[in-house]
Short mmCIF file of C-alpha atoms in Angstrom, two decimals:
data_model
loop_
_atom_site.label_atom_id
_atom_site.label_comp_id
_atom_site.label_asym_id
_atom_site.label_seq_id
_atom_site.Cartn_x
_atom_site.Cartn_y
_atom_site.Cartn_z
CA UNK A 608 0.00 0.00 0.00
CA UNK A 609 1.54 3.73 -0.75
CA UNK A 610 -0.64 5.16 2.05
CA UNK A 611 1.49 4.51 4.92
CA UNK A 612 -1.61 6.11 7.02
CA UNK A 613 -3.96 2.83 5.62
CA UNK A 614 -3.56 -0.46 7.75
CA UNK A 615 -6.47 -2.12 5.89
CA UNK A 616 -7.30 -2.08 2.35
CA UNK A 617 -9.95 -3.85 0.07
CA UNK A 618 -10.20 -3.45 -3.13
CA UNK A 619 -13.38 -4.86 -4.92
CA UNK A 620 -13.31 -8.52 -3.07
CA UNK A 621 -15.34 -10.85 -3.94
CA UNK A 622 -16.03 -14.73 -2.64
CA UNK A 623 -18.01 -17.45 -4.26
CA UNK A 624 -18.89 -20.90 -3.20
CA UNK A 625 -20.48 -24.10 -4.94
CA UNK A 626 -23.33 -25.32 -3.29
CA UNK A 627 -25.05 -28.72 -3.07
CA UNK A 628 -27.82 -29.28 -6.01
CA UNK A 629 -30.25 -32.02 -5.20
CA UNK A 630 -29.14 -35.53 -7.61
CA UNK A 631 -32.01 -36.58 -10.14
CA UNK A 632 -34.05 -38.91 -9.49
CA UNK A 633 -34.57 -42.17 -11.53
CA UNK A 634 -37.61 -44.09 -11.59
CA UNK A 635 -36.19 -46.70 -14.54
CA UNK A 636 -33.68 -49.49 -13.68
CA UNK A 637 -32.00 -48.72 -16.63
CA UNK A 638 -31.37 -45.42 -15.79
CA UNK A 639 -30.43 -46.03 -12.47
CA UNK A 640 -27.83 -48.08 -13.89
CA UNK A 641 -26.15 -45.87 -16.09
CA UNK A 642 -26.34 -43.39 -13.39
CA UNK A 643 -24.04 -45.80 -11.39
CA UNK A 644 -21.64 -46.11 -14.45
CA UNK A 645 -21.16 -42.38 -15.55
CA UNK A 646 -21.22 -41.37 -11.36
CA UNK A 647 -17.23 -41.20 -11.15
CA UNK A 648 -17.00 -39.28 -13.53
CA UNK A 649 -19.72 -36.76 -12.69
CA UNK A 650 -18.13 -36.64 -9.21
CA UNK A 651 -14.32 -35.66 -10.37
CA UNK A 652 -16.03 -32.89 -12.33
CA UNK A 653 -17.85 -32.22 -9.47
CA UNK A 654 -14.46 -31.80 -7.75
CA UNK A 655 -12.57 -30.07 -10.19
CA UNK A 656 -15.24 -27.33 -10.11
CA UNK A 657 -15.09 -26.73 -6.26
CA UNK A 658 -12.79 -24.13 -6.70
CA UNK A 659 -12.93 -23.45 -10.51
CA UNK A 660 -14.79 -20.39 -11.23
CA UNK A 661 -13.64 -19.70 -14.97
CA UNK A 662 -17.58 -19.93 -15.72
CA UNK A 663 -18.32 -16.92 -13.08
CA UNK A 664 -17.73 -13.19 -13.84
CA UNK A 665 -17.97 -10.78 -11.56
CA UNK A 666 -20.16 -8.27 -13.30
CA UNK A 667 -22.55 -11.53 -13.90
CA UNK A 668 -26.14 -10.44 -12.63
CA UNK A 669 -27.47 -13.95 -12.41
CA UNK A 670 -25.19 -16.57 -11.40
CA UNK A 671 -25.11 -20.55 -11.99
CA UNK A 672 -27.45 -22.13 -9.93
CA UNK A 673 -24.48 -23.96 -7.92
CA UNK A 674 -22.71 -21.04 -7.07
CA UNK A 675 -23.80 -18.50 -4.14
CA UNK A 676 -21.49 -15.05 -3.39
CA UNK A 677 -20.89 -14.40 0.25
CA UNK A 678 -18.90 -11.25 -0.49
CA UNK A 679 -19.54 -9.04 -4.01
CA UNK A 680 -17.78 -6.31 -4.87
CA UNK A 681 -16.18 -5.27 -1.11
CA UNK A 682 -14.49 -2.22 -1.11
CA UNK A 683 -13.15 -0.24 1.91
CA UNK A 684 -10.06 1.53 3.69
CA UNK A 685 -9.33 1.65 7.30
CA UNK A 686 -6.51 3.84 8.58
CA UNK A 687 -4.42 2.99 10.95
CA UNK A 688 -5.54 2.89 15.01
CA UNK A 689 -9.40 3.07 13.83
CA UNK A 690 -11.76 0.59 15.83
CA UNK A 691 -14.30 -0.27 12.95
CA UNK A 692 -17.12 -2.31 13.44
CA UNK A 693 -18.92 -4.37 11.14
CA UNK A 694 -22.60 -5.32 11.44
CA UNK A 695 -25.33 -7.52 9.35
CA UNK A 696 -27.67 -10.12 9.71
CA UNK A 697 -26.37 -13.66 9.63
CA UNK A 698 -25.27 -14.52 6.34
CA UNK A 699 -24.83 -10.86 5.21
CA UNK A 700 -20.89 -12.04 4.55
CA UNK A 701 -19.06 -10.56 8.46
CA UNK A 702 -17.11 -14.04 8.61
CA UNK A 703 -16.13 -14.21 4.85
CA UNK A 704 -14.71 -10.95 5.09
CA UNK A 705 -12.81 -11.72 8.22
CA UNK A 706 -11.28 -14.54 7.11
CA UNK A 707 -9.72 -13.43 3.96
CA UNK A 708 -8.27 -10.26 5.94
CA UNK A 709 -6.92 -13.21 8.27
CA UNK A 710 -5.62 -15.34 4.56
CA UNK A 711 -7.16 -18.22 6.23
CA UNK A 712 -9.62 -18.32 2.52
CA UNK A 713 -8.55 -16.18 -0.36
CA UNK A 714 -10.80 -14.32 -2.62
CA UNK A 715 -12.38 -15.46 -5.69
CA UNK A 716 -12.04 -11.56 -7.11
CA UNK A 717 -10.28 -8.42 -5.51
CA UNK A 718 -7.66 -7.83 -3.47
CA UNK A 719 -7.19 -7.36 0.41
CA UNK A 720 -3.97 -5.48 1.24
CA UNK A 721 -2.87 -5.21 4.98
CA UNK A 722 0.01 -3.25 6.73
CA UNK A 723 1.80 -4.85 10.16
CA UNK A 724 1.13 -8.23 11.80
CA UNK A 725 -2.29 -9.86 12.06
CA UNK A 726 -4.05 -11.65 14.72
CA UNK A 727 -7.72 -13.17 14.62
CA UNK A 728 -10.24 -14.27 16.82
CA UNK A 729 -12.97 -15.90 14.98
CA UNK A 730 -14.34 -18.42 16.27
CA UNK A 731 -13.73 -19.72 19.68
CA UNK A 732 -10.18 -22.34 19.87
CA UNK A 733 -9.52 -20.80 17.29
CA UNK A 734 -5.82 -20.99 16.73
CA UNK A 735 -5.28 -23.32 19.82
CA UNK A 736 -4.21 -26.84 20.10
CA UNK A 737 -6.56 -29.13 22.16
CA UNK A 738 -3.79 -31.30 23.51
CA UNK A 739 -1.64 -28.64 24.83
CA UNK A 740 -1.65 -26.81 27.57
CA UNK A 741 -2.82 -23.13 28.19
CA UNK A 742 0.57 -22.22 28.77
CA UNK A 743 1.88 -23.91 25.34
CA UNK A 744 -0.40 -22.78 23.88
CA UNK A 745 0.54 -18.83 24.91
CA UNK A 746 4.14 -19.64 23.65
CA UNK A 747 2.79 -21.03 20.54
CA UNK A 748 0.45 -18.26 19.43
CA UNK A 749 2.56 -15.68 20.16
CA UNK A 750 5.60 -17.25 18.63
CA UNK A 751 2.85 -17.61 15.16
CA UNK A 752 2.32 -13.86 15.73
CA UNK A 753 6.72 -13.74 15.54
CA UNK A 754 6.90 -12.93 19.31
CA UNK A 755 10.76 -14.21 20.66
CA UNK A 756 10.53 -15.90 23.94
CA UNK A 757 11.67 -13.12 26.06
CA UNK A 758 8.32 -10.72 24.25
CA UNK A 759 6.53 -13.37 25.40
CA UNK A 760 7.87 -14.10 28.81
CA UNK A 761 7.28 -10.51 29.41
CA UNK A 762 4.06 -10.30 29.16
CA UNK A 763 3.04 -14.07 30.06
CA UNK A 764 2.23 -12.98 33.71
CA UNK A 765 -0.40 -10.04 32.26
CA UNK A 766 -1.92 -12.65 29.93
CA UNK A 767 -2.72 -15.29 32.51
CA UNK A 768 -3.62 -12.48 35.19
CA UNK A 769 -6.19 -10.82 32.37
CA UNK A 770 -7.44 -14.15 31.36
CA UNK A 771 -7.98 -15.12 34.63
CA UNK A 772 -7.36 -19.05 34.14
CA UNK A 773 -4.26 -18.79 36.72
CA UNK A 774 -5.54 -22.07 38.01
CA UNK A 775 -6.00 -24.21 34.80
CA UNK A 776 -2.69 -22.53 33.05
CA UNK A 777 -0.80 -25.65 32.87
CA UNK A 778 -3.93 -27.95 32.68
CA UNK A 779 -4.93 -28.99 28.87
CA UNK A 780 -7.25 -26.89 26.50
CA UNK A 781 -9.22 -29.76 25.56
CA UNK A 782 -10.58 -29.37 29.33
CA UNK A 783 -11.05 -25.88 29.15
CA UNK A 784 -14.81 -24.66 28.77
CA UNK A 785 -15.71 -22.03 26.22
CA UNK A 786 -15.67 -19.23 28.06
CA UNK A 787 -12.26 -19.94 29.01
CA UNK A 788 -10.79 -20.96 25.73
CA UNK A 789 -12.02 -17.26 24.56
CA UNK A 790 -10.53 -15.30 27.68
CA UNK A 791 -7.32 -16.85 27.18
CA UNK A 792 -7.70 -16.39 23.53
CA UNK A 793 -8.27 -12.57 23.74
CA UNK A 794 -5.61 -12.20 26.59
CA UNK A 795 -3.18 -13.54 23.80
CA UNK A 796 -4.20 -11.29 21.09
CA UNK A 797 -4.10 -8.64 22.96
CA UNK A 798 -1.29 -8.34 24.90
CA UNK A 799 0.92 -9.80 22.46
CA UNK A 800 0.99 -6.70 20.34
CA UNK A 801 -0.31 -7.00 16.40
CA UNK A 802 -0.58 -4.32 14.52
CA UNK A 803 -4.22 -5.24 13.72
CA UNK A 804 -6.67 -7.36 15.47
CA UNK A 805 -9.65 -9.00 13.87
CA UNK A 806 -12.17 -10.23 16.30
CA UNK A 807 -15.77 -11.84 15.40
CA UNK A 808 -18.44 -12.25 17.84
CA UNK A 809 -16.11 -14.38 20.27
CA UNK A 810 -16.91 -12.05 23.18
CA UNK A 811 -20.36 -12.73 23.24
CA UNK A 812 -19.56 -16.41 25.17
CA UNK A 813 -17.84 -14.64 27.92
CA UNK A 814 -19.81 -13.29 30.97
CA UNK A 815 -20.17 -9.47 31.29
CA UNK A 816 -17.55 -8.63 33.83
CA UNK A 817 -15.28 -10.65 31.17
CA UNK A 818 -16.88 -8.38 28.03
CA UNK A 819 -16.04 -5.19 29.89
CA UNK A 820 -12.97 -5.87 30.64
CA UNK A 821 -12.12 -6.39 26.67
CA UNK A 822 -14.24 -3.83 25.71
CA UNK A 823 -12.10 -1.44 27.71
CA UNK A 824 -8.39 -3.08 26.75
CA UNK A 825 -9.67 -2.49 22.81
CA UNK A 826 -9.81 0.78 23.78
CA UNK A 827 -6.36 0.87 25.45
CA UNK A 828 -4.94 -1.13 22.34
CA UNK A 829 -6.66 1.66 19.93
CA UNK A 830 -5.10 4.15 21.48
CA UNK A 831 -1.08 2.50 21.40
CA UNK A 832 -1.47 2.90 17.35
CA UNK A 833 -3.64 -0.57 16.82
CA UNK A 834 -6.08 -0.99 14.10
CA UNK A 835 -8.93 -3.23 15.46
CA UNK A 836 -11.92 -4.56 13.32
CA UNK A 837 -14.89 -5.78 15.66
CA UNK A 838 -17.92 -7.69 14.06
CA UNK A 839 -20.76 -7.98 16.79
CA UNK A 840 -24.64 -8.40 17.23
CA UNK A 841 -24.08 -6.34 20.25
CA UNK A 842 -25.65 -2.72 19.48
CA UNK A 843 -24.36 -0.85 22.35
CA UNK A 844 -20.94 -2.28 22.25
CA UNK A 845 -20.37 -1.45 18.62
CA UNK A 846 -21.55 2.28 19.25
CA UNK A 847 -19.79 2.67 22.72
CA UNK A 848 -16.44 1.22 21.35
CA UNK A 849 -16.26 1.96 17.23
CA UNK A 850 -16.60 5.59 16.19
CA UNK A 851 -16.98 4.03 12.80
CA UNK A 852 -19.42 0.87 11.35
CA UNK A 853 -19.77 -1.09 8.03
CA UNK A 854 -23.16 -2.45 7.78
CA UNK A 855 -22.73 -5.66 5.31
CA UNK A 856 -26.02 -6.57 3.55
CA UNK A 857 -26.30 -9.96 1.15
CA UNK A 858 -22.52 -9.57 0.73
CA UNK A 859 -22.38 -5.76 -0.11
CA UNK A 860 -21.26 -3.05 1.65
CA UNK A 861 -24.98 -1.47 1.80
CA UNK A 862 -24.01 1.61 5.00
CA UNK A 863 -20.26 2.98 6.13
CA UNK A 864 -20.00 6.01 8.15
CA UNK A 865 -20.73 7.41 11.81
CA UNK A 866 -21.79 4.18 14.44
CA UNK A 867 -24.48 5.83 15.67
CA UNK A 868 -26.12 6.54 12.28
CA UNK A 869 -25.11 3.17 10.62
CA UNK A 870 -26.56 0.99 13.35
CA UNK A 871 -29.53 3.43 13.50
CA UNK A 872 -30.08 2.53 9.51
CA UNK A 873 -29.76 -1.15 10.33
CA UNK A 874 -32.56 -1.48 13.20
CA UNK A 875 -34.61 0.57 11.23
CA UNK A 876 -34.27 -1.67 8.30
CA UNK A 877 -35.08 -4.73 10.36
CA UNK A 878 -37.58 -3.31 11.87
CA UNK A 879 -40.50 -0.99 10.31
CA UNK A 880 -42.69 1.81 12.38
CA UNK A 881 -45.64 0.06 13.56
CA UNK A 882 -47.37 1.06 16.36
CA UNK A 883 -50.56 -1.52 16.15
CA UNK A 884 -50.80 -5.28 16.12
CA UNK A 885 -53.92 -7.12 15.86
CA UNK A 886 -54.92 -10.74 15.94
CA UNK A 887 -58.42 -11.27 14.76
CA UNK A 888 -58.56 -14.78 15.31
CA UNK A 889 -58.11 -16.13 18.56
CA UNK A 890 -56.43 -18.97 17.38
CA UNK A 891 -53.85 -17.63 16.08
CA UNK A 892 -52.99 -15.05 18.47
CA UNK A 893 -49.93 -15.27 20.74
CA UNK A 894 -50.03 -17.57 23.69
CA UNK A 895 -51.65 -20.93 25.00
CA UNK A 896 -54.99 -22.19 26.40
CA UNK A 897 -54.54 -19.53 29.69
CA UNK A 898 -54.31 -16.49 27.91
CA UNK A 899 -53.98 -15.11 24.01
CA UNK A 900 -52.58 -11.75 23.17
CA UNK A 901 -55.06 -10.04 21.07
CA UNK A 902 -53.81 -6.61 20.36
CA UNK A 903 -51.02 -4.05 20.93
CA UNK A 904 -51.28 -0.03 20.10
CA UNK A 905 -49.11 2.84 20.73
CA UNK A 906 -52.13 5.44 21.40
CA UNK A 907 -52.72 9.47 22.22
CA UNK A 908 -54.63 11.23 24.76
CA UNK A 909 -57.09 10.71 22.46
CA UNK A 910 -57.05 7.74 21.89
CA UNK A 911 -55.82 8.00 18.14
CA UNK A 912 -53.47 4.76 17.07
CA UNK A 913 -50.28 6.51 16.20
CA UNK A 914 -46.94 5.87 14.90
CA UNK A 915 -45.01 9.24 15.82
CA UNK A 916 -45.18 10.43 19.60
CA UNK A 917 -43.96 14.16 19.89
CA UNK A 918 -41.54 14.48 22.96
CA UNK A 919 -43.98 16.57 25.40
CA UNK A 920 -47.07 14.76 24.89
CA UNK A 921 -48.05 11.80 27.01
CA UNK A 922 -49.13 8.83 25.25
CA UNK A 923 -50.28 5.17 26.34
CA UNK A 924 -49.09 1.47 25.71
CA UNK A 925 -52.53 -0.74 25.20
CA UNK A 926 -52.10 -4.68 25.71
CA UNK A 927 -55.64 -6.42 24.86
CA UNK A 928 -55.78 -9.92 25.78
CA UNK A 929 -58.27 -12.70 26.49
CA UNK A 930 -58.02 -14.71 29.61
CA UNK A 931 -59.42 -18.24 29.40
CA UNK A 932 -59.09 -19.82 32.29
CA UNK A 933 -60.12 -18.78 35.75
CA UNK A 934 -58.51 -18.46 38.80
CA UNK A 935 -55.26 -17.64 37.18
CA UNK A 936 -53.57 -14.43 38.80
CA UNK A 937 -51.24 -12.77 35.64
CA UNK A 938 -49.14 -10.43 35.91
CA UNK A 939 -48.86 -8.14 32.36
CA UNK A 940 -45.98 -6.47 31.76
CA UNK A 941 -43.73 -4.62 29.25
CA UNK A 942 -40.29 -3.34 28.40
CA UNK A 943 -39.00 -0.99 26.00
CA UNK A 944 -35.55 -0.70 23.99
CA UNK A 945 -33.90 2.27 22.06
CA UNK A 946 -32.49 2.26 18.65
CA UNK A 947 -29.00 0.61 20.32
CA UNK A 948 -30.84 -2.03 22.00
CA UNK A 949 -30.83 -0.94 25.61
CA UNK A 950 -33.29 -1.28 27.53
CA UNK A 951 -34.90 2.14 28.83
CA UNK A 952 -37.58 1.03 31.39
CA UNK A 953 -40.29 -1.87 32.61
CA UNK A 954 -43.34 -1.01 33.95
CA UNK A 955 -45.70 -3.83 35.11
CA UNK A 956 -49.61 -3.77 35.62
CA UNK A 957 -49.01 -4.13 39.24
CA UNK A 958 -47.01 -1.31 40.21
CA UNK A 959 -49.45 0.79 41.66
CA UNK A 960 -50.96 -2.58 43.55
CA UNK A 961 -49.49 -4.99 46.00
CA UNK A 962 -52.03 -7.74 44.85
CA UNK A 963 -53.96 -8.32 41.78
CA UNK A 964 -56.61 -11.12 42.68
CA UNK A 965 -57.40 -13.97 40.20
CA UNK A 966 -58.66 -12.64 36.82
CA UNK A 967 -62.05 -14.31 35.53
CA UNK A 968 -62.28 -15.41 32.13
CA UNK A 969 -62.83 -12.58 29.20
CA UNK A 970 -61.43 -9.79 27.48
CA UNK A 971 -59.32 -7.20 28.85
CA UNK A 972 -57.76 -3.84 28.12
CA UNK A 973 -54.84 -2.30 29.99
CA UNK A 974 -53.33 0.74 29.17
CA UNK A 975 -49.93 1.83 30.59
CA UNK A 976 -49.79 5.97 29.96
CA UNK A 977 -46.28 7.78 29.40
CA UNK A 978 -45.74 10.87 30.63
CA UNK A 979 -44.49 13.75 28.11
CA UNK A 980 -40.70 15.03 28.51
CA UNK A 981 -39.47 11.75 29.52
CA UNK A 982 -38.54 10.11 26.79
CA UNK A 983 -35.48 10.79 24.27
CA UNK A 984 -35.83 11.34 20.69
CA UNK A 985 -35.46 8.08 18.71
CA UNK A 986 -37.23 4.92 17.39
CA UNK A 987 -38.62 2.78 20.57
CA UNK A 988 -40.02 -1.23 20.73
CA UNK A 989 -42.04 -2.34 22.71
CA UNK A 990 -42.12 -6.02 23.95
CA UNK A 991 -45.07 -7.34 25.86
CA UNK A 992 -44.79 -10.28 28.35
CA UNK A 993 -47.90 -12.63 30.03
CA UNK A 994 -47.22 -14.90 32.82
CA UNK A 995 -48.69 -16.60 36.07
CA UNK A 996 -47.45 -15.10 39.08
CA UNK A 997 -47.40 -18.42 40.90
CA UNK A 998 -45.66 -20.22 39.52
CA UNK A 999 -43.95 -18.00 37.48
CA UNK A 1000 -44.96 -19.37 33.79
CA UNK A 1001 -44.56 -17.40 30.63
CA UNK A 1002 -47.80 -17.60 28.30
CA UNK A 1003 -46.95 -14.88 25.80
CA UNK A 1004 -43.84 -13.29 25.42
CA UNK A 1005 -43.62 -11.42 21.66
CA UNK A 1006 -40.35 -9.57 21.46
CA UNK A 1007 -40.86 -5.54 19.50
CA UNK A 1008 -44.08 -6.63 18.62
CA UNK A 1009 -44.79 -2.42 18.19
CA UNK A 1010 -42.57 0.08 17.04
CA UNK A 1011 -43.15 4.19 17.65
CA UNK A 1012 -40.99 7.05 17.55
CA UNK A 1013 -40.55 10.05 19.79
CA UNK A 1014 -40.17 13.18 17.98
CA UNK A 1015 -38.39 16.18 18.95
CA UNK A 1016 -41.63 18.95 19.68
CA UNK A 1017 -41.13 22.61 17.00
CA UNK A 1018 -41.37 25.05 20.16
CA UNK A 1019 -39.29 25.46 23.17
CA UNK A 1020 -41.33 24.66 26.12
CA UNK A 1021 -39.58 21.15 26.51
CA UNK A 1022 -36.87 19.23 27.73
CA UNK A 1023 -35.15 20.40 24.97
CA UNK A 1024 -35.27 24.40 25.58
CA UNK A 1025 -33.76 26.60 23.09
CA UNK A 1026 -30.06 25.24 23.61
CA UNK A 1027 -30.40 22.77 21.27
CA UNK A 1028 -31.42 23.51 17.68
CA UNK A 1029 -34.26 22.22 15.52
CA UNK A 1030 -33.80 18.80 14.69
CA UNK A 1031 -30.75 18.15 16.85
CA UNK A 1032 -31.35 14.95 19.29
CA UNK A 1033 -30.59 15.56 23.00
CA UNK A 1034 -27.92 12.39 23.86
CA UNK A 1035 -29.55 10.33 26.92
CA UNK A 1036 -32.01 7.78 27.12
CA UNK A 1037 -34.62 9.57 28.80
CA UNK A 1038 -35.11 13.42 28.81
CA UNK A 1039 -37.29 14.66 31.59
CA UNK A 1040 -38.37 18.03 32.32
CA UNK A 1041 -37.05 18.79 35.67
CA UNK A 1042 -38.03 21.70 37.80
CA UNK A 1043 -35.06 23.88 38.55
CA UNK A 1044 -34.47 27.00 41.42
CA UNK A 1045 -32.15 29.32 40.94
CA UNK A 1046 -31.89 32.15 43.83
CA UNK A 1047 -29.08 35.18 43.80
CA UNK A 1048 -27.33 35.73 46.75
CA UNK A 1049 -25.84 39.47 46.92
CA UNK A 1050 -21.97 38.80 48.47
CA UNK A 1051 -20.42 41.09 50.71
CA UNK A 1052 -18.60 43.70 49.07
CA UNK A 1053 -14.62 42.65 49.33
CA UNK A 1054 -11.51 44.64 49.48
CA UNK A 1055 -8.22 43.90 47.46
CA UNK A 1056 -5.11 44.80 48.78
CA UNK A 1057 -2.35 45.15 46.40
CA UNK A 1058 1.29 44.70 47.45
CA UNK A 1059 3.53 46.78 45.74
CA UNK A 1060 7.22 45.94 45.87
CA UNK A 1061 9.20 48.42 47.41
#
């Protein structure tokens, strides 16, 4: 690369696979035979075409029927000391990508150029051997990564301390559990020093003390000089750690910019604004024989379905349901999550009551209202739970099953005052309007004595 500034560069990559076709079927004998004869044959071409894709072009809109592409036309630059993160569905290409930056698979088109030493994380063992022990194995990764002994004796004491496997250090990796295999893992990568670190999804086995605590060395790594490319289904990690985000869609780069506004683009294109679900036959309707969800509505003062909520209006959360057997105390419930999936609240039917007796059979209608100035600007969902209180046995739990947004309101007399400008969103997840008391207090008048030098 001429750039000495660029650590990661991909120009145009593309990867293709041959998939599985389902054989013909022969309903002669004689075919069946001659099926037998010809099959070595058709199974060394079979072979040879595995990794023969002379028949493909990459500007091909419609490719053989035996041939998928989990990356098309991939093009992208990261400079050097960026944390990038790279989001998608499953199957949108994150792995693919990661693992020809990591030359474990090359491309079938384009070209991936990187700058310093690599080390991956992509799946968890990764890179370890079962047999040997978590100590070896330290020694052997980091002498892979070109570390000399005395690097790595260095540092050996941080790894195992970080890792926290102190115990199990010289016991074999085979007997390791998953969670522990991926601490030691990351303590490796880290602390050995690459220039740039690929890591995909591994954190998400480890417990959240664990995910902290390599959240926050990412950082520290980031800041020594280190490139870093983090793919994660973790919204609020990939916005808290990466300033910037790739969104991969069906193996195209389809959003790359800001975090906050690429993962913003990708919930939103999961999910669309509706504030109303209805189930019009009973039958069908979320649950089991004790109770069936029949409806869900984001609703106004009004009581006007609506989709958009402006920030100093109140507005309700309606749950209908029908309750078919009797003698069953419930307990309804909700929560609701922002556009980087955290959760901002739970509120629960029984709040405002220490005991909700046994609810006879029929339909119901509960209505949960919102005050105004409490809630930030920004898509919301809203996921409604069902259950017995004793025991405590889910009957409906539908996750987002409405979707409303809370606008920012076009006067002042808000949360939002006149500090912030028309359109701009106040950071936080909630927004209240607080009451505030200010009171002047005259001070004494003071005298100043200057000392002049004699």
């Amino acid at each position: 690369m001429k750039d000495s500034n660029i650590a990661i560069k991909a120009e145009h990559l593309g990867k293709c696979y041959r998939i599985g076709l389902k054989d013909d079927m022969h309903d002669t004998f004689g075919a069946s035979v001659w099926n037998f004869l010809k099959s070595p044959l058709g199974n060394y071409q079979k072979y040879r075409s595995l990794y023969n894709f002379d028949d493909i072009k990459p500007d091909q809109e419609a490719a053989p029927s035996d041939v998928t592409w989990a990356l098309r036309d991939i093009s992208f630059e990261i400079k050097v000391g960026e944390i990038v993160g790279i989001i998608g569905v499953n199957g949108a290409g994150k792995s693919t990508l990661l693992k020809i930056l990591s030359r474990i698979t090359p491309p079938t088109i384009g070209k991936a150029s990187l700058k310093g030493k690599v080390c991956s994380l992509l799946e968890v063992g990764t890179g370890f051997h079962q047999e040997l022990t978590g100590r070896e194995n330290v020694y052997m990764n980091g002498t892979i990564l070109g570390m000399r002994k005395k690097e790595i004796d260095k540092k050996f004491e941080e790894i195992v301390e970080f890792s926290g496997v102190e115990k199990f250090i010289d016991t074999p990796v085979k007997r390791y559990s998953s969670g522990m295999r991926v601490r030691l893992a990351f303590a490796v990568a880290a602390h050995l020093e690459p220039e740039i670190l690929l890591i995909d999804e591994v954190l998400a086995v480890g417990d959240a003390r664990f995910q902290k605590k390599c959240l926050n060395k990412m950082q520290d790594v980031s800041r020594q000089g280190r490139t870093i490319l983090f793919v994660s289904h973790n919204m609020p990690s990939i916005t808290s750690l990466c300033p910037r985000t790739i969104l991969l869609d069906a193996g195209g780069v389809l959003a790359d910019g800001p975090s906050q506004d690429v993962v913003k683009a990708y919930l939103h294109s999961e999910k669309s604004s509706k504030a109303i679900r209805e189930w019009p036959v009973l039958e069908d309707a979320p649950g089991d024989d004790v109770v069936r969800l029949c409806a869900m509505r984001v609703k106004t003062e009004d009581g006007q379905t609506t989709e958009s909520v402006e920030a100093r209006q109140s507005f309700g959360i309606e749950i209908e349901y029908e309750v078919l057997q009797y003698k069953k105390i419930l307990l309804v419930y909700f929560y609701v999550m922002n556009d980087e999936g955290i959760e901002v609240f739970r509120s629960f039917q029984s709040d405002l009551s220490s005991q909700i007796g046994p609810f006879k059979p029929g339909r119901y209608v509960s209505t949960a209202w919102i005050p105004g100035n409490f809630l930030g600007e920004g898509f919301l969902y809203v996921s409604p739970t069902i259950r017995t209180r004793f025991p405590g046995t889910p009957h409906v739990r539908l996750k987002e099953a409405v979707v409303f947004q809370v606008v920012p309101n076009l006067d002042c007399d808000s949360a939002t005052g006149d500090y912030f400008p028309l359109g701009k969103r106040r950071y936080g997840v909630v927004r209240p309007l607080l009451k505030w008391e200010s009171n002047f207090t005259q001070s004494k008048p003071q005298t100043f004595v200057a000392e002049v030098e004699k």
